[in-house]
């Protein structure tokens, strides 16, 4: 199939100034692999974007306050633990690979609710084990689109790639494989779509 359409100059996402949330990308590993944090290439990464209107990260931190004699009666605060979670909201799109995978986990408990997440945050790939919680794959008013929401709770310390990440779309729409080139610096990931024209 020929590729004869290109992006209009000036419609690119900004790389400086005010950051837009749409520049960030979120992928879920559909292989149920919640153990491997050494090799991103083992995943089948479904892009969680269609029907998604809001992705909100939040940090939950544990802190310890201690008063020392040299503090003149004031506490020192140490962060002793933290966890990241992403609250995802939107409308239900049937047939979307990422939403369908999450929907299949709505009754899951224990290890069945775990997988891996890839969050590209302002160009930085962040990979973590995760647990899919608070899954709401439907609901709402009778005359409205169905609701969709999930909270992705990061498990343990996340990692990033050792080199440049490239995501290539498989023969299944919006499911990508990953490759890492250690000879190039880890910059904003390149993405190759086989089902839609590549943008130059």
Short mmCIF file of N, CA, C and O in Angstrom, two decimals, residues 46-52 91-103 148 173-175:
data_model
loop_
_atom_site.label_atom_id
_atom_site.label_comp_id
_atom_site.label_asym_id
_atom_site.label_seq_id
_atom_site.Cartn_x
_atom_site.Cartn_y
_atom_site.Cartn_z
N UNK A 46 -0.16 -3.06 23.85
CA UNK A 46 -1.39 -2.48 23.31
C UNK A 46 -1.48 -1.02 23.72
O UNK A 46 -1.40 -0.69 24.91
N UNK A 47 -1.65 -0.14 22.75
CA UNK A 47 -1.72 1.30 22.99
C UNK A 47 -3.08 1.64 23.59
O UNK A 47 -4.12 1.44 22.96
N UNK A 48 -3.08 2.12 24.81
CA UNK A 48 -4.31 2.50 25.51
C UNK A 48 -4.59 3.97 25.23
O UNK A 48 -4.07 4.86 25.91
N UNK A 49 -5.36 4.23 24.18
CA UNK A 49 -5.59 5.61 23.76
C UNK A 49 -6.99 5.81 23.20
O UNK A 49 -7.63 6.85 23.46
N UNK A 50 -7.49 4.87 22.43
CA UNK A 50 -8.79 5.06 21.79
C UNK A 50 -9.89 5.11 22.85
O UNK A 50 -10.00 4.25 23.71
N UNK A 51 -10.67 6.19 22.81
CA UNK A 51 -11.74 6.39 23.78
C UNK A 51 -11.26 6.94 25.11
O UNK A 51 -12.06 7.22 25.99
N UNK A 52 -9.95 7.11 25.27
CA UNK A 52 -9.39 7.58 26.54
C UNK A 52 -9.25 9.10 26.51
O UNK A 52 -8.58 9.66 25.64
N UNK A 91 -14.34 6.48 27.46
CA UNK A 91 -15.54 5.74 27.07
C UNK A 91 -15.12 4.40 26.49
O UNK A 91 -14.00 4.23 26.00
N UNK A 92 -16.01 3.43 26.57
CA UNK A 92 -15.70 2.06 26.14
C UNK A 92 -15.73 1.96 24.62
O UNK A 92 -16.68 2.37 23.98
N UNK A 93 -14.64 1.42 24.06
CA UNK A 93 -14.56 1.14 22.63
C UNK A 93 -14.39 -0.36 22.45
O UNK A 93 -13.33 -0.91 22.74
N UNK A 94 -15.44 -1.03 21.99
CA UNK A 94 -15.37 -2.45 21.72
C UNK A 94 -14.43 -2.70 20.54
O UNK A 94 -14.44 -1.97 19.56
N UNK A 95 -13.62 -3.73 20.66
CA UNK A 95 -12.69 -4.06 19.59
C UNK A 95 -11.34 -3.41 19.73
O UNK A 95 -10.41 -3.76 18.99
N UNK A 96 -11.19 -2.48 20.66
CA UNK A 96 -9.88 -1.89 20.91
C UNK A 96 -9.05 -2.87 21.74
O UNK A 96 -9.50 -3.35 22.79
N UNK A 97 -7.84 -3.17 21.27
CA UNK A 97 -7.04 -4.24 21.89
C UNK A 97 -6.75 -3.98 23.35
O UNK A 97 -6.88 -4.88 24.20
N UNK A 98 -6.36 -2.76 23.70
CA UNK A 98 -6.01 -2.45 25.09
C UNK A 98 -7.24 -2.49 25.99
O UNK A 98 -7.21 -3.08 27.07
N UNK A 99 -8.33 -1.88 25.53
CA UNK A 99 -9.55 -1.90 26.35
C UNK A 99 -10.11 -3.31 26.50
O UNK A 99 -10.56 -3.68 27.58
N UNK A 100 -10.09 -4.09 25.42
CA UNK A 100 -10.60 -5.45 25.51
C UNK A 100 -9.76 -6.29 26.48
O UNK A 100 -10.30 -7.11 27.23
N UNK A 101 -8.44 -6.09 26.47
CA UNK A 101 -7.58 -6.82 27.40
C UNK A 101 -7.91 -6.46 28.84
O UNK A 101 -8.06 -7.33 29.71
N UNK A 102 -8.05 -5.17 29.12
CA UNK A 102 -8.37 -4.72 30.48
C UNK A 102 -9.74 -5.22 30.89
O UNK A 102 -9.96 -5.68 32.01
N UNK A 103 -10.71 -5.18 29.96
CA UNK A 103 -12.05 -5.69 30.24
C UNK A 103 -12.01 -7.17 30.65
O UNK A 103 -12.76 -7.60 31.53
N UNK A 148 -15.62 3.93 30.74
CA UNK A 148 -14.49 3.02 30.86
C UNK A 148 -13.47 3.67 31.77
O UNK A 148 -13.13 4.84 31.60
N UNK A 173 -4.04 -4.32 14.91
CA UNK A 173 -4.09 -2.87 15.06
C UNK A 173 -3.87 -2.44 16.49
O UNK A 173 -4.47 -2.98 17.41
N UNK A 174 -2.95 -1.47 16.68
CA UNK A 174 -2.64 -0.85 17.96
C UNK A 174 -1.96 -1.78 18.94
O UNK A 174 -1.93 -1.52 20.15
N UNK A 175 -1.39 -2.88 18.47
CA UNK A 175 -0.52 -3.72 19.30
C UNK A 175 0.88 -3.65 18.71
O UNK A 175 1.07 -3.88 17.52
#
